Structures are given as structure tokens and as C-alpha cells.
CSV table of C-alpha atoms in Angstrom, one decimal:
chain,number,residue,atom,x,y,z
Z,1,UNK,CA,0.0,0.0,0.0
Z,2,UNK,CA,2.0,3.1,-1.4
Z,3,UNK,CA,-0.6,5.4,0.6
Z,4,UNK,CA,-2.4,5.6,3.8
Z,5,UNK,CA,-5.3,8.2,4.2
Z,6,UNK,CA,-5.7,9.4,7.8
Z,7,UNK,CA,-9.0,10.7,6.8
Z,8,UNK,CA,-10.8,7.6,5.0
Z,9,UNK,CA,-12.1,6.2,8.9
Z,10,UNK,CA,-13.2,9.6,9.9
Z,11,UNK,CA,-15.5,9.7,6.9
Z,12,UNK,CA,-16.3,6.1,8.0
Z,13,UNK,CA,-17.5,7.1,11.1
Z,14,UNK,CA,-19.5,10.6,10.0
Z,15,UNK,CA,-21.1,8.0,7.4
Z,16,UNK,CA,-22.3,5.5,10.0
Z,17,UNK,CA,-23.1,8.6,11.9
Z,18,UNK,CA,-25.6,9.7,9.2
Z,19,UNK,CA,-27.3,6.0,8.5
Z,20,UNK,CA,-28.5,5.7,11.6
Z,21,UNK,CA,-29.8,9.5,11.4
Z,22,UNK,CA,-31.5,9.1,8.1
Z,23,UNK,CA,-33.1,6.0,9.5
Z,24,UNK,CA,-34.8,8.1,12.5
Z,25,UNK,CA,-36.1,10.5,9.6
Z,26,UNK,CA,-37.1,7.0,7.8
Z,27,UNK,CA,-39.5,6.4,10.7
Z,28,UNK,CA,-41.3,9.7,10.1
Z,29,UNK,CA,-44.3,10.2,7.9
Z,30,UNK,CA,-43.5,10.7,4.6
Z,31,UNK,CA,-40.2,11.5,2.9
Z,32,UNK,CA,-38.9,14.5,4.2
Z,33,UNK,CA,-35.9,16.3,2.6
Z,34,UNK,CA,-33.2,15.8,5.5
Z,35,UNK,CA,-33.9,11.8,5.2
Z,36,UNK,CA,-32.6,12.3,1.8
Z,37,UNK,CA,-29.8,14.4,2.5
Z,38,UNK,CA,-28.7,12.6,5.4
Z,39,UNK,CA,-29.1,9.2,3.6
Z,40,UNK,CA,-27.3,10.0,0.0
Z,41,UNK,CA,-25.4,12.5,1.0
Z,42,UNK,CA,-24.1,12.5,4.4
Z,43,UNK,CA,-24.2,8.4,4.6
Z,44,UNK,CA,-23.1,7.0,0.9
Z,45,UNK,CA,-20.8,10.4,0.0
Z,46,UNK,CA,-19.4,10.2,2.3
Z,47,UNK,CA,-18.5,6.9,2.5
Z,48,UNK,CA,-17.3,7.6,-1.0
Z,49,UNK,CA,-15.3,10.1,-0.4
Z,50,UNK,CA,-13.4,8.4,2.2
Z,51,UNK,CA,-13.0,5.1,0.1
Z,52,UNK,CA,-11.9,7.5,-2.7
Z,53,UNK,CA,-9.2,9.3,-0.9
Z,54,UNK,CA,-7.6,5.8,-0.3
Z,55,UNK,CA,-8.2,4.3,-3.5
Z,56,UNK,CA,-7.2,7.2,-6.0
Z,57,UNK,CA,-3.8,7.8,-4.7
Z,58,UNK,CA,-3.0,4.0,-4.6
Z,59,UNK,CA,-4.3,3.3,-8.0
Z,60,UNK,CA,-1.5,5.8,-9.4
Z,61,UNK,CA,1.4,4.0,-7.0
Z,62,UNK,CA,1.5,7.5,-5.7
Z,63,UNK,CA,1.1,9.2,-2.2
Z,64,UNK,CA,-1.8,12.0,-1.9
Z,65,UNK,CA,-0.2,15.1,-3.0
Z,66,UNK,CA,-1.8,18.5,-0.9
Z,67,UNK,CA,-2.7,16.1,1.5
Z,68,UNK,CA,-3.9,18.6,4.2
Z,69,UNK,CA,-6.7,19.6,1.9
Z,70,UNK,CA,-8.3,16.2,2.7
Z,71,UNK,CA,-8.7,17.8,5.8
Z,72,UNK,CA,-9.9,21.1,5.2
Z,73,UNK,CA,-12.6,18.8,2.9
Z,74,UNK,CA,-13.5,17.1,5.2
Z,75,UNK,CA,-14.3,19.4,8.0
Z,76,UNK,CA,-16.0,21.4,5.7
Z,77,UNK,CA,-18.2,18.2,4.7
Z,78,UNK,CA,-19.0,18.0,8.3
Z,79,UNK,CA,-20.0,21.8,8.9
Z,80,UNK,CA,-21.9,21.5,5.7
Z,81,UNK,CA,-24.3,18.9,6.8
Z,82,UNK,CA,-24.4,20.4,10.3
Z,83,UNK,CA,-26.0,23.3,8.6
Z,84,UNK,CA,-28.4,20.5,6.7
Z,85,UNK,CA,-29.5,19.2,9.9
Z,86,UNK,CA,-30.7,22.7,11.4
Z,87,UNK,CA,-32.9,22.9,7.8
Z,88,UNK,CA,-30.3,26.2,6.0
Z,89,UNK,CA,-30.4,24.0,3.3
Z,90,UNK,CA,-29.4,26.7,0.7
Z,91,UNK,CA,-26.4,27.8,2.6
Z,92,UNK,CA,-25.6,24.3,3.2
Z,93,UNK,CA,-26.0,23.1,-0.1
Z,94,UNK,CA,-23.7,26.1,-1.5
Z,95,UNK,CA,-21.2,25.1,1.1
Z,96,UNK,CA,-21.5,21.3,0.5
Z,97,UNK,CA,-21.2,22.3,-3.3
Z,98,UNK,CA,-17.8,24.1,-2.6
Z,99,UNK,CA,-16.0,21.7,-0.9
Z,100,UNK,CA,-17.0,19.1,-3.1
Z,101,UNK,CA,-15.6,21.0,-5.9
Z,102,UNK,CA,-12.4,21.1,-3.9
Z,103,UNK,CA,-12.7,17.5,-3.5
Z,104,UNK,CA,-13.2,16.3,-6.7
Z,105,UNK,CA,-10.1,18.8,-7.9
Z,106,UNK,CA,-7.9,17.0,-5.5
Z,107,UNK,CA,-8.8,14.0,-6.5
Z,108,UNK,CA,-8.5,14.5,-10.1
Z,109,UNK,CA,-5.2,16.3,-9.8
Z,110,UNK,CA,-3.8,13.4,-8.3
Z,111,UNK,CA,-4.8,11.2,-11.5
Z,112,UNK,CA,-1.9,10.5,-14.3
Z,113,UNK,CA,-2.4,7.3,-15.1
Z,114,UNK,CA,-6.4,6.9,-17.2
Z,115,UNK,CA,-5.7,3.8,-19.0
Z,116,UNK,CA,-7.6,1.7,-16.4
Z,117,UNK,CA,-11.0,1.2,-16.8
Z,118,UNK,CA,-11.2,1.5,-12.9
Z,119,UNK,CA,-9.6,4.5,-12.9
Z,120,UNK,CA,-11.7,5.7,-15.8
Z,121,UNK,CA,-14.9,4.5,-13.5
Z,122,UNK,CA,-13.7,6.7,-10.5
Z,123,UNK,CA,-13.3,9.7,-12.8
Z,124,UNK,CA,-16.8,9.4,-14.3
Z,125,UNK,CA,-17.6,9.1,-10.5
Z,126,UNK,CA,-16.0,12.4,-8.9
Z,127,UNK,CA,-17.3,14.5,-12.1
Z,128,UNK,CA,-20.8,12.9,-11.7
Z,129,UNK,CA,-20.5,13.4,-7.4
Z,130,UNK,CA,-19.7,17.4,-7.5
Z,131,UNK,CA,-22.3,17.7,-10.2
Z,132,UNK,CA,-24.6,16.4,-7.8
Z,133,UNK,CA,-23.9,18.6,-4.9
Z,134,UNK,CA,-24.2,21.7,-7.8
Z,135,UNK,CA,-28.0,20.4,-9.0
Z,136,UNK,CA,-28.5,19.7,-5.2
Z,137,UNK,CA,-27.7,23.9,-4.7
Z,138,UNK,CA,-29.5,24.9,-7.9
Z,139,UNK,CA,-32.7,22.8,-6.5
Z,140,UNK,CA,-32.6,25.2,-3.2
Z,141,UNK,CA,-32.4,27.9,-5.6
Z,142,UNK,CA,-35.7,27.2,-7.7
Z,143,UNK,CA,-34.0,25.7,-10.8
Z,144,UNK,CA,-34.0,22.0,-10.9
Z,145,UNK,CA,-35.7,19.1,-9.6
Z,146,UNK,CA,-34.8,17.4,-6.4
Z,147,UNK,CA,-34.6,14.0,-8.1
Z,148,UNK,CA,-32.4,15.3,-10.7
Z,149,UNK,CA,-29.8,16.1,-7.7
Z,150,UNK,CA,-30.7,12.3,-5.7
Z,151,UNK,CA,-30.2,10.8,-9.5
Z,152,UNK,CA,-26.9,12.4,-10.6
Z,153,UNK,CA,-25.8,11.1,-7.6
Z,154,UNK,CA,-27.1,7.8,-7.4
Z,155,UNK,CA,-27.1,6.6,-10.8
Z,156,UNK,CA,-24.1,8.7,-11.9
Z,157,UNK,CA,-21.6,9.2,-8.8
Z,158,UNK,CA,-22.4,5.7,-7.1
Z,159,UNK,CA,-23.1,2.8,-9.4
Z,160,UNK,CA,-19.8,4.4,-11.4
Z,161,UNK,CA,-17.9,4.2,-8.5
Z,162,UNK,CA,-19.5,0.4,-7.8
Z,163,UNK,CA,-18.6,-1.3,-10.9
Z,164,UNK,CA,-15.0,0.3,-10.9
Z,165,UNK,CA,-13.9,-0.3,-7.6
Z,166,UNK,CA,-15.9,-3.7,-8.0
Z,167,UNK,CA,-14.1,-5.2,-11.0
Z,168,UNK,CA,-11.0,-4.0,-9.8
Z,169,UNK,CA,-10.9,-5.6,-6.2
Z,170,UNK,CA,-13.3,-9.0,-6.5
Z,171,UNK,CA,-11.3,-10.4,-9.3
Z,172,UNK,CA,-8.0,-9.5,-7.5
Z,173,UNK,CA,-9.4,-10.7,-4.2
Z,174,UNK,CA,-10.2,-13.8,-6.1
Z,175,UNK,CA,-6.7,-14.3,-8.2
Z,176,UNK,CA,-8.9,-14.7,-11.1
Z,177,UNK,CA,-9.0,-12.6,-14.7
Z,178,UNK,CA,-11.8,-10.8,-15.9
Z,179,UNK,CA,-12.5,-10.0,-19.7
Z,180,UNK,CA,-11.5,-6.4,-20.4
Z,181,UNK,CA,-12.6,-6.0,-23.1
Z,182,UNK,CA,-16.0,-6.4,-22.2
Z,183,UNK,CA,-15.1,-4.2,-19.3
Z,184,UNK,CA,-14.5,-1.4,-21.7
Z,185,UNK,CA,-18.3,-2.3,-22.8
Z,186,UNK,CA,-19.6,-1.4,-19.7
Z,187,UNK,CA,-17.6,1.8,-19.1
Z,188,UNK,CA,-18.8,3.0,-22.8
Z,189,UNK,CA,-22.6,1.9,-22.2
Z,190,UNK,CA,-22.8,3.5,-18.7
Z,191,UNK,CA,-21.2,6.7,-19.8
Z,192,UNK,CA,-24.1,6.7,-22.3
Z,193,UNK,CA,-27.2,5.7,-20.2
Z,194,UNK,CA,-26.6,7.5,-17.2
Z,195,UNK,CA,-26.8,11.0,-19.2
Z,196,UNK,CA,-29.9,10.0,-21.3
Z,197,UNK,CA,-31.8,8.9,-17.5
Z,198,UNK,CA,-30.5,12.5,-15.7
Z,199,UNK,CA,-32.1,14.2,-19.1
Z,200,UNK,CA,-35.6,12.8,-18.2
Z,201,UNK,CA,-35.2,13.0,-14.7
Z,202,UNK,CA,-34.4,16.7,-15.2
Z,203,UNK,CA,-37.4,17.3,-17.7
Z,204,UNK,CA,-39.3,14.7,-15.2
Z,205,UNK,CA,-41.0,12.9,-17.8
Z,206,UNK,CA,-42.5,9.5,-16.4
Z,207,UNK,CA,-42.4,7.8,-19.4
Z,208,UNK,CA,-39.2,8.7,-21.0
Z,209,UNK,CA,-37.6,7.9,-17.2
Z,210,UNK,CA,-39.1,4.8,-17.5
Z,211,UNK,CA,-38.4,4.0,-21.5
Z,212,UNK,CA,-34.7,5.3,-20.5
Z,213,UNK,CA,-34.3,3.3,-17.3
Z,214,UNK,CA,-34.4,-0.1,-19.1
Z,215,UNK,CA,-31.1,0.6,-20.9
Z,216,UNK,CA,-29.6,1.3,-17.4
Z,217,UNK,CA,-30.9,-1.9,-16.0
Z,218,UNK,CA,-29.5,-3.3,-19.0
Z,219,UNK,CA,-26.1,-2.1,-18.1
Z,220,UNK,CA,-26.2,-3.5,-14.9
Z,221,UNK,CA,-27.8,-6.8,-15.8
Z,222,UNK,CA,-24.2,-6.8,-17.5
Z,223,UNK,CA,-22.1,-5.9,-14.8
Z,224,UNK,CA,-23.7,-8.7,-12.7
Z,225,UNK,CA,-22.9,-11.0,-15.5
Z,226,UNK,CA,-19.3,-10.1,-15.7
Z,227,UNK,CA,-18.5,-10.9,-12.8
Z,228,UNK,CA,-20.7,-14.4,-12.2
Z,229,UNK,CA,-19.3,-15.0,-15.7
Z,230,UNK,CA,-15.6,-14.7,-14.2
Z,231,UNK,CA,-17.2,-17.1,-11.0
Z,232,UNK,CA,-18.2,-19.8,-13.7
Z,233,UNK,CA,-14.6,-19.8,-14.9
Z,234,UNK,CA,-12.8,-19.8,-11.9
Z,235,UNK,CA,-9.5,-21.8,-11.5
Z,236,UNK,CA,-9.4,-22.6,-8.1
Z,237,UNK,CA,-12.3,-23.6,-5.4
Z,238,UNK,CA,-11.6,-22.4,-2.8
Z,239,UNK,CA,-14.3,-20.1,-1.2
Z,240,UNK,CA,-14.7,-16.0,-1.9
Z,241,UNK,CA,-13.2,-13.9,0.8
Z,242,UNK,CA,-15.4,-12.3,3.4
Z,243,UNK,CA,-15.6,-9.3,1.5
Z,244,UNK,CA,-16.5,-10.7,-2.3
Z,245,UNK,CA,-18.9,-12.7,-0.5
Z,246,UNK,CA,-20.7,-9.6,1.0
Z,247,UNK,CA,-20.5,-8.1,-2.5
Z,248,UNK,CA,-21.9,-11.0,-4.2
Z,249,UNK,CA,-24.9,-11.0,-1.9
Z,250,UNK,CA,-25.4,-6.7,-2.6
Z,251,UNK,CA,-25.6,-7.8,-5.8
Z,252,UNK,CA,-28.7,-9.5,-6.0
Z,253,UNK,CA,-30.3,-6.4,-4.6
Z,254,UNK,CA,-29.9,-4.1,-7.7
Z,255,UNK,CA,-31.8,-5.1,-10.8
Z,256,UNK,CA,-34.6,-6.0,-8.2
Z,257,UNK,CA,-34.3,-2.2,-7.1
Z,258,UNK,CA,-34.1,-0.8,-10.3
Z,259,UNK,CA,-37.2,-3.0,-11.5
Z,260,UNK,CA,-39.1,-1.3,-9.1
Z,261,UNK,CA,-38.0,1.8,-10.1
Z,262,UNK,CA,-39.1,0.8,-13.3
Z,263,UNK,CA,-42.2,0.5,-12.8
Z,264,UNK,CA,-42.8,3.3,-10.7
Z,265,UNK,CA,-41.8,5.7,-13.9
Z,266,UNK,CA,-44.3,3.5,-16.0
Z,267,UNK,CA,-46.9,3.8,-13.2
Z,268,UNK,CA,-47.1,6.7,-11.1
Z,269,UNK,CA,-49.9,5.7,-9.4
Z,270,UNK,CA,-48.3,3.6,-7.3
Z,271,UNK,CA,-45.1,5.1,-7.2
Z,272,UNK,CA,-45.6,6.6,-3.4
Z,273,UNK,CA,-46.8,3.0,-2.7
Z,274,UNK,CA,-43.6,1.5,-3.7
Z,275,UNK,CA,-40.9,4.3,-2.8
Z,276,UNK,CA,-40.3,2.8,0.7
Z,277,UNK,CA,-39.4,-0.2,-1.2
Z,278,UNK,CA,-37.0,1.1,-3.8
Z,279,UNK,CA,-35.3,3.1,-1.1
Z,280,UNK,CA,-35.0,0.3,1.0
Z,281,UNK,CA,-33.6,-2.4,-2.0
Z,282,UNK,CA,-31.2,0.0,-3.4
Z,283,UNK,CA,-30.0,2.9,-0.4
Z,284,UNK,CA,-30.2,0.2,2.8
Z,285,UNK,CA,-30.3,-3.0,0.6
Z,286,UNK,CA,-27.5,-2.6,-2.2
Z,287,UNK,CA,-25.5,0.6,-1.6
Z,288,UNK,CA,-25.4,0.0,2.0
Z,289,UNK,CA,-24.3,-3.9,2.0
Z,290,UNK,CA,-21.9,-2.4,-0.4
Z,291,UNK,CA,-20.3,0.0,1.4
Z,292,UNK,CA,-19.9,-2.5,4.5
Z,293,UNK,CA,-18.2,-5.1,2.1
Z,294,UNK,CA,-16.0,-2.1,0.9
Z,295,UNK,CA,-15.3,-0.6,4.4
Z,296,UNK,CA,-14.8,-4.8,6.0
Z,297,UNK,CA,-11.9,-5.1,2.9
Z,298,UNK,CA,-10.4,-1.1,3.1
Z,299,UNK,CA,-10.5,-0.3,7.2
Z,300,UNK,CA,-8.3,-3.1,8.2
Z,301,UNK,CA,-5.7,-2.4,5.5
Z,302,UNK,CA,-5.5,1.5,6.5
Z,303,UNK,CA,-5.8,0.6,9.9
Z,304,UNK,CA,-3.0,-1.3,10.1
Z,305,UNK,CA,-0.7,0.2,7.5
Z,306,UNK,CA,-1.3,3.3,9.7
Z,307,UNK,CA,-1.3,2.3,13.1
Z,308,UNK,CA,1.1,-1.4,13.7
Z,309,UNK,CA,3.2,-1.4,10.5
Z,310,UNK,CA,6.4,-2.9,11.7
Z,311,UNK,CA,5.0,-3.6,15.0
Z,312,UNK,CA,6.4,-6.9,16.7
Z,313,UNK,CA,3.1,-7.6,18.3
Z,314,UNK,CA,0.6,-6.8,16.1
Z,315,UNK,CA,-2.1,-9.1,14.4
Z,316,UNK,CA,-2.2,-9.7,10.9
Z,317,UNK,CA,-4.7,-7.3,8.9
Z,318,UNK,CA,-7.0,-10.3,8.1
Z,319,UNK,CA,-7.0,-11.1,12.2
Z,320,UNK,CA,-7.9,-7.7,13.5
Z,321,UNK,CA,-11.8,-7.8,11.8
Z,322,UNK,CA,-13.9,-11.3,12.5
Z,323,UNK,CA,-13.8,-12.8,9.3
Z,324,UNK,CA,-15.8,-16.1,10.3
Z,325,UNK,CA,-18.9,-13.8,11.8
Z,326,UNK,CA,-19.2,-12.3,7.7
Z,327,UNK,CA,-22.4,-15.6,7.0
Z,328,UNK,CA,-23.9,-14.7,9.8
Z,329,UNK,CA,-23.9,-11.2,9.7
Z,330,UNK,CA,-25.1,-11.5,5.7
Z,331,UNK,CA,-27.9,-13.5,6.8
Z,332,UNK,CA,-29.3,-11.4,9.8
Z,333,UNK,CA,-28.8,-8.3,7.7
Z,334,UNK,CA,-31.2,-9.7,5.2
Z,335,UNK,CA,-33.0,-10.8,7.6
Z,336,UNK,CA,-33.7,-7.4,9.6
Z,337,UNK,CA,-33.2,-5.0,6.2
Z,338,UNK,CA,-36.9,-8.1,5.1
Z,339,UNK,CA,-38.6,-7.0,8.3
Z,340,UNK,CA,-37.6,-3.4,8.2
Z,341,UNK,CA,-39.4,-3.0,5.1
Z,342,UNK,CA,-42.5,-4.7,6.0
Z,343,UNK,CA,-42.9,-2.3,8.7
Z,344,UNK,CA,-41.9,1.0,6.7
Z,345,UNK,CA,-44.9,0.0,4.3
Z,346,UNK,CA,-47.2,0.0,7.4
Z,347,UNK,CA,-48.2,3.2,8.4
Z,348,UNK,CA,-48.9,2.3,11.9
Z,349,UNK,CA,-45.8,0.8,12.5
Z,350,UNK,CA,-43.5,2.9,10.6
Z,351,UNK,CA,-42.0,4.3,13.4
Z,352,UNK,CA,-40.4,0.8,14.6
Z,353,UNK,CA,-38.8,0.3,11.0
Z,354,UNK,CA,-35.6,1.4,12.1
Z,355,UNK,CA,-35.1,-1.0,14.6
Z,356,UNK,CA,-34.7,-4.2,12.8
Z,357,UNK,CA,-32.3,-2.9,10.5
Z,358,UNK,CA,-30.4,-1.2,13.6
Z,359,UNK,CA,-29.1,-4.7,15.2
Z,360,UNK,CA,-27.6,-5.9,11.1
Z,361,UNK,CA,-26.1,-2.3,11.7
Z,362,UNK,CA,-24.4,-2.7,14.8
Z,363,UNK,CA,-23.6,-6.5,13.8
Z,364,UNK,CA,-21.2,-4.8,10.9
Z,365,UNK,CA,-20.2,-2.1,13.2
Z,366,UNK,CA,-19.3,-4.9,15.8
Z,367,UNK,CA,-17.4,-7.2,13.4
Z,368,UNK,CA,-15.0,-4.3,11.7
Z,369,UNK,CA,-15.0,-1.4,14.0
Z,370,UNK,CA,-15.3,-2.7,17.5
Z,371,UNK,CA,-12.7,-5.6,16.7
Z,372,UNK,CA,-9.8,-3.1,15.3
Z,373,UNK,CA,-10.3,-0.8,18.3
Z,374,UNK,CA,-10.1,-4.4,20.5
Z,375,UNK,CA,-7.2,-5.6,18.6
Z,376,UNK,CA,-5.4,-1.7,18.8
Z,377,UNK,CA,-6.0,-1.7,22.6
Z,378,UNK,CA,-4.3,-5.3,23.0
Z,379,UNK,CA,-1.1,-3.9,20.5
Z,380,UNK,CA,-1.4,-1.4,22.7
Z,381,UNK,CA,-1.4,-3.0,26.5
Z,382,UNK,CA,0.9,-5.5,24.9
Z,383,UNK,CA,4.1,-2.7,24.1
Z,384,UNK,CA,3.2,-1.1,27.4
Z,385,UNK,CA,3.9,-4.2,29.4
Z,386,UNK,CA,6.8,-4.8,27.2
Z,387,UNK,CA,8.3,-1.0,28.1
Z,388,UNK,CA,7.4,-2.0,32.1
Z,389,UNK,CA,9.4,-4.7,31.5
């Protein structure tokens, strides 16, 4: 690892931070505007933006240059949504909006190398992430659509983020090659379909969201065969790490979550009916088993390349998160994200959705964040006896 980010767990722990808070929002009537900016933006971007400050710099073989600026991004993320949560949501989206423009700067500045189609991903990503926190400000200001800014984000920012970062780490997590060619497909088709969707979504056009929407499910019906394809062809048996296995199982959340979407563009009529289900699929089903599988394989590594490099004492990166607790944890959080839902469709009970999916959340948080600090602490008492000694 040529770089470690300080910042990447702090934006870890602001993004947890903001799941749980969008999911007391969740249990309110109706969809309010801080649910949404507290689940896409403060929860997945920032997630993103942690990963990213990680990843980008380690793609190039290169250490973050301006580094402090990760800093100054990332309090001013934090002040931003401050200012979100006490409803000054034009001054916080302007704000938000700046320092995302300073992000994606940094990030891009740090970028020589675009022949990989990862790499090539991520870009789309940053370009499509400040855009979003641009339409989000211009939306406070009277001139788009709110669902323009969520989309951009979501469709644009996230899933291009997704299917670099995924075919980059799951086939090198699995030893196994994966056809680039065809990867090259799916960067070309997504940097066409994504545009055509955020066109209807900005002239909010039902029916050309939902004509459009089938190409992007189309594009994502081949990502998830690119990689099952690569499974069939496998060399060796021997089973998926923890974190291609929590991948895998995200997986089978997204075309379901963009069929619902689907049909909520071709039918309107039920589309408040079915919104607490496509938010649960895609935000708490997909992205957020997603980002868990990405934060169980990244928060070790910088964890421990930051904290007991070269330290006789210290655990192996695999040893410091619970590796053998990843079944169970995929299980109950099905479980709990099943009942979850059933309850936020029940307008009586809406207000106990939360809970449920709270336990799978404190599961992960238990298996990666509680065992580092465990294993940190023993490091720790162990050099301290040592020096007594």
C-alpha cells in the first residue's frame, strides 16, 4: 500500500453517523428532505469520499499530494451537513457544493495514469459526485428538480464508482482474470445511459424515465454478469473472501431495485406505494451492503498500515476484523433489512422500522470497528507491558 489516508475512517464514522440518522427521519411520515440528505449525502458520499481518498492515490502507486486539503474537505463536509440538519439548506448546499468541488479537484489532480478502466470509473464518478452537490444547490435555488440532484448522484456518482472499484478488487481478491474487453463495454454503455436517464429526470418525464431506465438496468444486468461469468470460470475452489462474498450478496439487490423503479416511472400511481421499497432495495439494501463489504476489505488495510506497520506484536490485517462472523452477519442483515421494510410499508408501524435494520447495523459495526479498536487496545497494552518490563 504506497498510501495511507488518515481521513478515510473519519469519513467512516461521520457516514455511520448519518445512517442511523437518516433511518430516525425513515421512521417519520413521509419523505422528508433531510432523510434524503442525510441518507445520500451525508451516509453514501461520504463513504465515497473516504473510500476515494484511499483508493485514487494508490491506483497511481502514488502518495496524496496537498494532503492537508483532505482535511480542510473534510471538515467542511462535516460543517456542511451540520448546517443541513438545522434545515439552512441553501447555505448548506452552496457550502456542500464548494467543498465538493475542492474534493473532486484533488482528487482529479492526483490522477496521471487513465488507461484503467477502474480509474476511468472513478473519474466518471468524482465529475458525476460534484455535479450532484451543484444540482443539489440549484434545487434550493428554484431551478431543478430534487430527483435530478438524488439521480446524478445515485445513478451517476455511485453505481460508477460500484462497478470500478468492483471489478478492480473482486477479481484481484479472487486471483482470477476478468475479460476487459467487455469491461470497456460497460464503461462505454454507462457513460451513455446515465446521461440519457439524468435528461428525463431533469425534464421529469414519467415515461421517458421509465423507456430510459431499461437501458440502465440493462447495463447493470451486465455488470452482474461479468462478474458471475468470471465465478463460472474460476480456477481454483476455494471459497470467496469475506468481503467478495458480502459483494456478491449486494448484488442480488440491484436489478430488483431498479425494476421497481421501473415501474414506478411506467406507473405513477403507485409510485408513493412502492418508494419505501425502492429506497430500502437500493440505499439500505444494495448501496449499504456495499459499502460495509467495501469498508470490511479497506479499514483493516489502513488501519493497520497506519497504526502497527512494523510492530512486533501486532495481528495480521485479516485477524484484526472477524472474518468467520461475515455468514452470519449476511444473513441477519437480510434478515432485519426483510422485516424493516415490512414495517416501513405499514403506516402504523413505521415508526419501529428502524429498529430491525439497527441490530444488522451494529452487527457490521461490531465485526470491523469494534474488533480493530479491541485488537489496537491489546497492541497497545501489549508494548506497554513490554516498556514495564
Amino acid at each position: 500500500m504506497t498510501y495511507v489516508s488518515k481521513v478515510t475512517p473519519a469519513f467512516f464514522i461521520v457516514a455511520l453517523i448519518n445512517l442511523v440518522t437518516s433511518l430516525i427521519f425513515l421512521s417519520l411520515p413521509g419523505f422528508s428532505i433531510s432523510f434524503f440528505i442525510t441518507a445520500v449525502f451525508g451516509f453514501i458520499c461520504s463513504t465515497m469520499m473516504g473510500a476515494m481518498y484511499q483508493i485514487v492515490p494508490n491506483s497511481q502507486n502514488r502518495k496524496l499530494s496537498f494532503e492537508p486539503l483532505s482535511y480542510l474537505v473534510f471538515a467542511g463536509v462535516v460543517s456542511s451537513l451540520s448546517l443541513f440538519y438545522v434545515k439552512l439548506y441553501t447555505t448548506a448546499s452552496l457550502s456542500y457544493s464548494f467543498f465538493l468541488f475542492i474534493f473532486a479537484l484533488h482528487m482529479l489532480v492526483n490522477v496521471k495514469n487513465w488507461m484503467p478502466v477502474t480509474v476511468r470509473f472513478l473519474g466518471v464518478s468524482i465529475l458525476y459526485l460534484f455535479l450532484s452537490s451543484l444540482f443539489l444547490f440549484l434545487h434550493f435555488l428554484g431551478y431543478l428538480p430534487f430527483q435530478l440532484a438524488i439521480h446524478t448522484f445515485t445513478l451517476g456518482s455511485m453505481l460508477n464508482a460500484v462497478y470500478g472499484v468492483e471489478v478492480a478488487w473482486i477479481p484481484m481478491l479472487m486471483m482470477e482474470a476478468i475479460n476487459i474487453k467487455k469491461l470497456n463495454r460497460l464503461f462505454y454503455a454507462k457513460l451513455v445511459s446515465t446521461p440519457l436517464l439524468l435528461i428525463a429526470f431533469y425534464k421529469m418525464d414519467y415515461s421517458f424515465i421509465s423507456l430510459l431506465s431499461v437501458f440502465e438496468i440493462g447495463v447493470a444486468a451486465y455488470f452482474i454478469y461479468l462478474l458471475y461469468d468470471m465465478f463460472s470460470k474460476r480456477r481454483m475452489s476455494t471459497p470467496p473472501p469475506p468481503a467478495v462474498k458480502i459483494f456478491m450478496s449486494a448484488l442480488i439487490l440491484l436489478p430488483i431495485g431498479l425494476v421497481v423503479g421501473f415501474i414506478m416511472a411506467s406507473s405513477p400511481r403507485v409510485l408513493q406505494e412502492l418508494l419505501y421499497v425502492h429506497v430500502f432495495l437500493l440505499v439500505y439494501g444494495f448501496t449499504a451492503l456495499t459499502i460495509f463489504g467495501g469498508m470490511f476489505h479497506l479499514l483493516p488495510r489502513v488501519v493497520w498500515n497506519w497504526k502497527l506497520s512494523g510492530k512486533p506484536n501486532a495481528p495480521t490485517i485479516n485477524q484484526l476484523v472477524e472474518e468467520k462472523a461475515v455468514p452470519g452477519f449476511i444473513f441477519t442483515f437480510f434478515l432485519f433489512l426483510s422485516v424493516s421494510l415490512m414495517l416501513s410499508t405499514l403506516e402504523p408501524l413505521r415508526f419501529l422500522s428502524p429498529l430491525p435494520y439497527l441490530i444488522g447495523v451494529f452487527m457490521f459495526f461490531k465485526i470491523t470497528f469494534l474488533s480493530i479498536y479491541k485488537k489496537l487496545t491489546e497492541v497497545k497494552d501489549g508494548s506497554s507491558k513490554q516498556a514495564d518490563g
